[in-house]
GROMACS .gro file of N, CA and C in nm:
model
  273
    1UNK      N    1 -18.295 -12.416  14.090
    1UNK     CA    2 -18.154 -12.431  14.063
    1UNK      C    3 -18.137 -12.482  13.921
    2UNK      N    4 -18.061 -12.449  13.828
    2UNK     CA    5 -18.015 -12.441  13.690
    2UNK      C    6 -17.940 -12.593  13.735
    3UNK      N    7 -17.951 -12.697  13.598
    3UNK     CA    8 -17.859 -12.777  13.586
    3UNK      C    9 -17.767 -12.827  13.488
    4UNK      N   10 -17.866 -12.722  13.334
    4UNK     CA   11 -17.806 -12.705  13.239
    4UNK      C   12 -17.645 -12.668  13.208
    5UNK      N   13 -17.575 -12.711  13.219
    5UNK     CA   14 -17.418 -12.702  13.177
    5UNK      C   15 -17.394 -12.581  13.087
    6UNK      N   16 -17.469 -12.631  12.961
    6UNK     CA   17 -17.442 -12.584  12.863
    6UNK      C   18 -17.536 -12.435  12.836
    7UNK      N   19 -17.600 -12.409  12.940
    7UNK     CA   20 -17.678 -12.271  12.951
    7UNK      C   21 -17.631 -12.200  13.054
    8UNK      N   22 -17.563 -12.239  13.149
    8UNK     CA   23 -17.524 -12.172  13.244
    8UNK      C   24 -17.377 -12.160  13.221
    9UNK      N   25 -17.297 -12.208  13.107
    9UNK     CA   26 -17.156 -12.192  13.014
    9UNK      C   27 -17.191 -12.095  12.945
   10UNK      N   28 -17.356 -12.061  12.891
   10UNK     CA   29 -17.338 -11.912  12.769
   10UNK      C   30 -17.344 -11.830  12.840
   11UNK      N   31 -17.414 -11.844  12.987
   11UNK     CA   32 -17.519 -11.732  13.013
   11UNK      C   33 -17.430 -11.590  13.084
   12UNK      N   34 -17.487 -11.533  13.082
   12UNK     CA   35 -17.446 -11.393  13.160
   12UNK      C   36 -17.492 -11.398  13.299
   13UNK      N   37 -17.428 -11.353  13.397
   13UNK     CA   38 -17.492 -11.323  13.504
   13UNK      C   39 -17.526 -11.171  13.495
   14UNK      N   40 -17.682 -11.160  13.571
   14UNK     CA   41 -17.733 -11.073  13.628
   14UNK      C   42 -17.653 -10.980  13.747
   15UNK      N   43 -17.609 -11.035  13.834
   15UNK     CA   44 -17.568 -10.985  13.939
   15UNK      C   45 -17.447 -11.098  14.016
   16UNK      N   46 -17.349 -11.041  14.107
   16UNK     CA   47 -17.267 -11.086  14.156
   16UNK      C   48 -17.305 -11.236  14.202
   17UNK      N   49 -17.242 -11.359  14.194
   17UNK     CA   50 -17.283 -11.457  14.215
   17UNK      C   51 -17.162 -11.540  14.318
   18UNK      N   52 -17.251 -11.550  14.441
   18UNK     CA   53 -17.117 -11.648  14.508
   18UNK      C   54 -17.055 -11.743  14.476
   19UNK      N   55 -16.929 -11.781  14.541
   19UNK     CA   56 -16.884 -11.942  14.492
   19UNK      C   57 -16.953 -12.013  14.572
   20UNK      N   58 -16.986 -12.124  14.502
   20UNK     CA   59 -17.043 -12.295  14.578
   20UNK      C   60 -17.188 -12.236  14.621
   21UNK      N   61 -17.244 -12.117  14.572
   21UNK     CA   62 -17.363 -12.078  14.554
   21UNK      C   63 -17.473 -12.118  14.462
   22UNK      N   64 -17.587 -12.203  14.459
   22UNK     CA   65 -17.672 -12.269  14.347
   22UNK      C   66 -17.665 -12.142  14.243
   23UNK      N   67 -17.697 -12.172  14.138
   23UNK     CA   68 -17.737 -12.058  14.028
   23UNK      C   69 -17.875 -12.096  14.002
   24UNK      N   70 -17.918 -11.986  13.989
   24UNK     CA   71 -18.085 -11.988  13.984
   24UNK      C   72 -18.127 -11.925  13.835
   25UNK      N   73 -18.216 -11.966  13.770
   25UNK     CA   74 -18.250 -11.866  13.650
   25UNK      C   75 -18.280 -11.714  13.682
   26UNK      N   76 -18.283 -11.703  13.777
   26UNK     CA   77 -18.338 -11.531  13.800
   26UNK      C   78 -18.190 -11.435  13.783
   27UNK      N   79 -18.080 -11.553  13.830
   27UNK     CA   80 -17.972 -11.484  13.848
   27UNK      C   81 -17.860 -11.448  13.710
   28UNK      N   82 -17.914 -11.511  13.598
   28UNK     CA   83 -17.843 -11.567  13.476
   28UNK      C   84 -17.980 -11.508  13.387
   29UNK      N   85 -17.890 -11.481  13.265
   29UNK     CA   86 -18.001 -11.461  13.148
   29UNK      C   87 -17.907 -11.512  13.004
   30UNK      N   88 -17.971 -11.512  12.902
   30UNK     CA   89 -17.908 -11.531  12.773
   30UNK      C   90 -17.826 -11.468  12.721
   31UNK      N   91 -17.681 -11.478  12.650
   31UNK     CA   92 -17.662 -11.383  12.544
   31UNK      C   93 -17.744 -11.306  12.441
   32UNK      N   94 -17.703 -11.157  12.396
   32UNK     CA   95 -17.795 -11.111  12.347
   32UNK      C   96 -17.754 -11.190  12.192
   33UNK      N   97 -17.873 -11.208  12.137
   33UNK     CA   98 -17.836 -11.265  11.943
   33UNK      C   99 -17.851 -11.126  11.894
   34UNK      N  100 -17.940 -11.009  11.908
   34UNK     CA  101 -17.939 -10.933  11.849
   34UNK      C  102 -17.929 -10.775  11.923
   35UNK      N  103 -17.872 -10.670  11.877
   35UNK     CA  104 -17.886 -10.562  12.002
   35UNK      C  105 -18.014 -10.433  11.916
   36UNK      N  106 -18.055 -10.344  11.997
   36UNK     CA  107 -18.094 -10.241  11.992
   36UNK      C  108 -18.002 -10.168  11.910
   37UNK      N  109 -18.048 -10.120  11.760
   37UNK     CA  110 -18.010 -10.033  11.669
   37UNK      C  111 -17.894 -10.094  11.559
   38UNK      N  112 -17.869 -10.226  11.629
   38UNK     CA  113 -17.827 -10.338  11.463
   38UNK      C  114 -17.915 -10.345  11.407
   39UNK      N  115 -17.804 -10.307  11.251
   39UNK     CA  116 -17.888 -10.405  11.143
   39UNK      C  117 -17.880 -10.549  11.122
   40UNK      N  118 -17.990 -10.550  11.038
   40UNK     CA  119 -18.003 -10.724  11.045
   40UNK      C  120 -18.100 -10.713  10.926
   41UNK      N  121 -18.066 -10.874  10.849
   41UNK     CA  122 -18.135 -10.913  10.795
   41UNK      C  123 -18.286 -10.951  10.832
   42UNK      N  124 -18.378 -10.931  10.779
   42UNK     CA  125 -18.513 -10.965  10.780
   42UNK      C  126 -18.546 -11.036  10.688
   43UNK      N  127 -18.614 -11.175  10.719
   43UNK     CA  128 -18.636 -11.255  10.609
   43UNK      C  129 -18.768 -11.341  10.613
   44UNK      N  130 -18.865 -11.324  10.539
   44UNK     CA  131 -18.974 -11.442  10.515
   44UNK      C  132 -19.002 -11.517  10.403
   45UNK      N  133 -19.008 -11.649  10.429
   45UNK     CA  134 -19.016 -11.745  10.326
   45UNK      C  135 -19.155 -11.851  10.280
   46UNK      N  136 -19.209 -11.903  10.179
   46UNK     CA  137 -19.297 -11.950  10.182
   46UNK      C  138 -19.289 -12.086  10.108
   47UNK      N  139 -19.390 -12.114  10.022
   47UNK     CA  140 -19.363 -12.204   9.955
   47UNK      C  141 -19.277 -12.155   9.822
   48UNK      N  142 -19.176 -12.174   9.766
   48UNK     CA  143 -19.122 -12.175   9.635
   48UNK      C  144 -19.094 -12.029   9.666
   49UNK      N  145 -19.098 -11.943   9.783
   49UNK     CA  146 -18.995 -11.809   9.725
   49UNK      C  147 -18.960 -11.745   9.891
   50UNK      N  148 -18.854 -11.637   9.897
   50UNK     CA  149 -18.809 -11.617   9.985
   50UNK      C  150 -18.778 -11.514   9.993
   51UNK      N  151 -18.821 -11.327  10.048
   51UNK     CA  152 -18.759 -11.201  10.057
   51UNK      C  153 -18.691 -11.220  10.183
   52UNK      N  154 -18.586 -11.131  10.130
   52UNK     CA  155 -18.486 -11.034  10.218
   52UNK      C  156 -18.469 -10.919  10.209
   53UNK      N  157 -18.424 -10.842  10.335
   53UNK     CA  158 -18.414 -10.698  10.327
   53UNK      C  159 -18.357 -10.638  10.448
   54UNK      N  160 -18.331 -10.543  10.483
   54UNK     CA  161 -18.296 -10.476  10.638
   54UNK      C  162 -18.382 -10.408  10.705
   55UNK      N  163 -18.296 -10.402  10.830
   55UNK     CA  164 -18.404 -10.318  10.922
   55UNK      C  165 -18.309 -10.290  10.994
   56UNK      N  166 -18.362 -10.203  11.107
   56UNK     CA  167 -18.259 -10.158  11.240
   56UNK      C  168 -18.378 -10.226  11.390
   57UNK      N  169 -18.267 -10.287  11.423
   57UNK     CA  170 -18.350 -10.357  11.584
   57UNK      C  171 -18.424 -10.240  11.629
   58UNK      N  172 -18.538 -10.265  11.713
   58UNK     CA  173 -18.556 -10.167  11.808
   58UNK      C  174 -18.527 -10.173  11.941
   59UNK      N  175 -18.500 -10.300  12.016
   59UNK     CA  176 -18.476 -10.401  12.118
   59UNK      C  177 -18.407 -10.532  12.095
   60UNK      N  178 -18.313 -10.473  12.216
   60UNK     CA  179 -18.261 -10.600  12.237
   60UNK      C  180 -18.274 -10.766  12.207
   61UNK      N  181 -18.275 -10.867  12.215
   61UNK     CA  182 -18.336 -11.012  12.222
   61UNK      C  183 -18.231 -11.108  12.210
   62UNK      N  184 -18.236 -11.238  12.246
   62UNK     CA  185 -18.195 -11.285  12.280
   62UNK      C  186 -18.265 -11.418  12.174
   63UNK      N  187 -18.223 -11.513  12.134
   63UNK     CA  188 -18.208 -11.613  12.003
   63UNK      C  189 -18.396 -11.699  12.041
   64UNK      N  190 -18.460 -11.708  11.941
   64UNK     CA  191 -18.623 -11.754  11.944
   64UNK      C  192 -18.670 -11.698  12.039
   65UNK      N  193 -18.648 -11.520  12.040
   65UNK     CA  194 -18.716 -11.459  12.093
   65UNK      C  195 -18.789 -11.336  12.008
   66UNK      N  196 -18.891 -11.285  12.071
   66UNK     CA  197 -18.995 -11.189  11.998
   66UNK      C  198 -18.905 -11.021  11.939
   67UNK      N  199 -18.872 -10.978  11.826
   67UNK     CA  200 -18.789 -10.832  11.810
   67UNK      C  201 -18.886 -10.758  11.770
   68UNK      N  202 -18.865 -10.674  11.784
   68UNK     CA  203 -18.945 -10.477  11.679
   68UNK      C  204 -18.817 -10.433  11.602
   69UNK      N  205 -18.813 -10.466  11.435
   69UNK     CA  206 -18.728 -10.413  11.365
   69UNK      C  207 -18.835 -10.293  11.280
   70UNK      N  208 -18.750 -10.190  11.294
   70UNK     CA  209 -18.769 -10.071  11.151
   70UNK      C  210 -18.731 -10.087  11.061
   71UNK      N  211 -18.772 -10.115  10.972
   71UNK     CA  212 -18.746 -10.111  10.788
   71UNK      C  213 -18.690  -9.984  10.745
   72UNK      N  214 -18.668  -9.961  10.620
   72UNK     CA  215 -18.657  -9.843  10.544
   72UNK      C  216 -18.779  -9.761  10.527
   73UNK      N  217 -18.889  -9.857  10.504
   73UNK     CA  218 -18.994  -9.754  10.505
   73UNK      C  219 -19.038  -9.703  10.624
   74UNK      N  220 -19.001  -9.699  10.723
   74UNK     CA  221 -19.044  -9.672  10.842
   74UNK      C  222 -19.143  -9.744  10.960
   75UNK      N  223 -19.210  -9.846  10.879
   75UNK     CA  224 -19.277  -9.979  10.934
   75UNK      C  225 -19.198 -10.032  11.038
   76UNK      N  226 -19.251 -10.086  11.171
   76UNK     CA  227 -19.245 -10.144  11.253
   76UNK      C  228 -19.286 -10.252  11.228
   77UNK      N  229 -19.236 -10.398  11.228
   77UNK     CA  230 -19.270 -10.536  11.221
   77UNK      C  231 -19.198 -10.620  11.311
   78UNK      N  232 -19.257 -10.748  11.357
   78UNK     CA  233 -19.177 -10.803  11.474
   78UNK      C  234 -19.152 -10.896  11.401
   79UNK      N  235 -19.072 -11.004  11.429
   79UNK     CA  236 -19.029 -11.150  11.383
   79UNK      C  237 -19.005 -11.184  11.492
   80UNK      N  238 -18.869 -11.273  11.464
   80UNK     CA  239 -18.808 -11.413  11.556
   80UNK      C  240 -18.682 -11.358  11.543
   81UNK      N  241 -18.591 -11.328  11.637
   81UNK     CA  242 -18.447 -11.322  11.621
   81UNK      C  243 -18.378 -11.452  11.649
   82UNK      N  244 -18.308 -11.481  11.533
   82UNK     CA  245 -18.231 -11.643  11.535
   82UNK      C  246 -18.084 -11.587  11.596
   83UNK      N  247 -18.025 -11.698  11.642
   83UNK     CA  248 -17.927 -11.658  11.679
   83UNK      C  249 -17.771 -11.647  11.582
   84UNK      N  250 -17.794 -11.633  11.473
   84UNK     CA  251 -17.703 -11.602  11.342
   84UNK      C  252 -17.726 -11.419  11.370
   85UNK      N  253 -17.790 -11.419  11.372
   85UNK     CA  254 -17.834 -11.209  11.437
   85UNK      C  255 -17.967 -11.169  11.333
   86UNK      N  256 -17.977 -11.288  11.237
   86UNK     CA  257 -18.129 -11.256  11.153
   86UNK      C  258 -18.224 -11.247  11.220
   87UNK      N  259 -18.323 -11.229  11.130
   87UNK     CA  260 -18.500 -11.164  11.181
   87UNK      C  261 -18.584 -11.285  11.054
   88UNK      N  262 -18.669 -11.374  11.146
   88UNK     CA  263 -18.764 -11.446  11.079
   88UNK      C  264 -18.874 -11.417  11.117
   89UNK      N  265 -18.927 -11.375  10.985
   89UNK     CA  266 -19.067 -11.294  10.989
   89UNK      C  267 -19.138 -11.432  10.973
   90UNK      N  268 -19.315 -11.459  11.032
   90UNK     CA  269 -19.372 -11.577  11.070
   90UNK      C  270 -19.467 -11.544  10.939
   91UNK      N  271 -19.509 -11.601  10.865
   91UNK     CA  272 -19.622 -11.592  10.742
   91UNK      C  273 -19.722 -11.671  10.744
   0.00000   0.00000   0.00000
């Protein structure tokens, strides 16, 4: 049973949910941060410098979760989708 307030205030339900029925995590999932075929920024940073650039999602995700964005060059690379709708590439 979920007791989080404030996660079960973002969340979506999965499927029809009774009243005065517990909510369970199976039944609830996250908003999406990013969708399948947005663009989005892609960004990695290091010490003293920082690229940016685009891509198109390949999948769905949902905020500090794993994405597959396409670049321009046609490269497949995964990051971190934050929930601003960016892509943090890990270095």
């Amino acid at each position: 049973m979920l007791r989080d307030a404030v996660f079960i205030k973002n969340a979506i339900a999965m499927r029809h949910i009774a009243t005065e029925k517990p909510i369970t995590s199976t039944m609830v999932r996250r908003p999406w941060a990013i969708l399948a075929g947005q663009t989005v920024t892609v960004f990695a940073q290091g010490d003293h410098f920082q690229i940016r650039y685009e891509g198109k999602a390949i999948n769905n995700a949902v905020a500090n979760e794993s994405i597959r964005i396409r670049v321009k060059s046609g490269q497949i690379i995964t990051g971190e989708a934050l929930e601003n709708g960016s892509v943090r590439i890990p270095l």
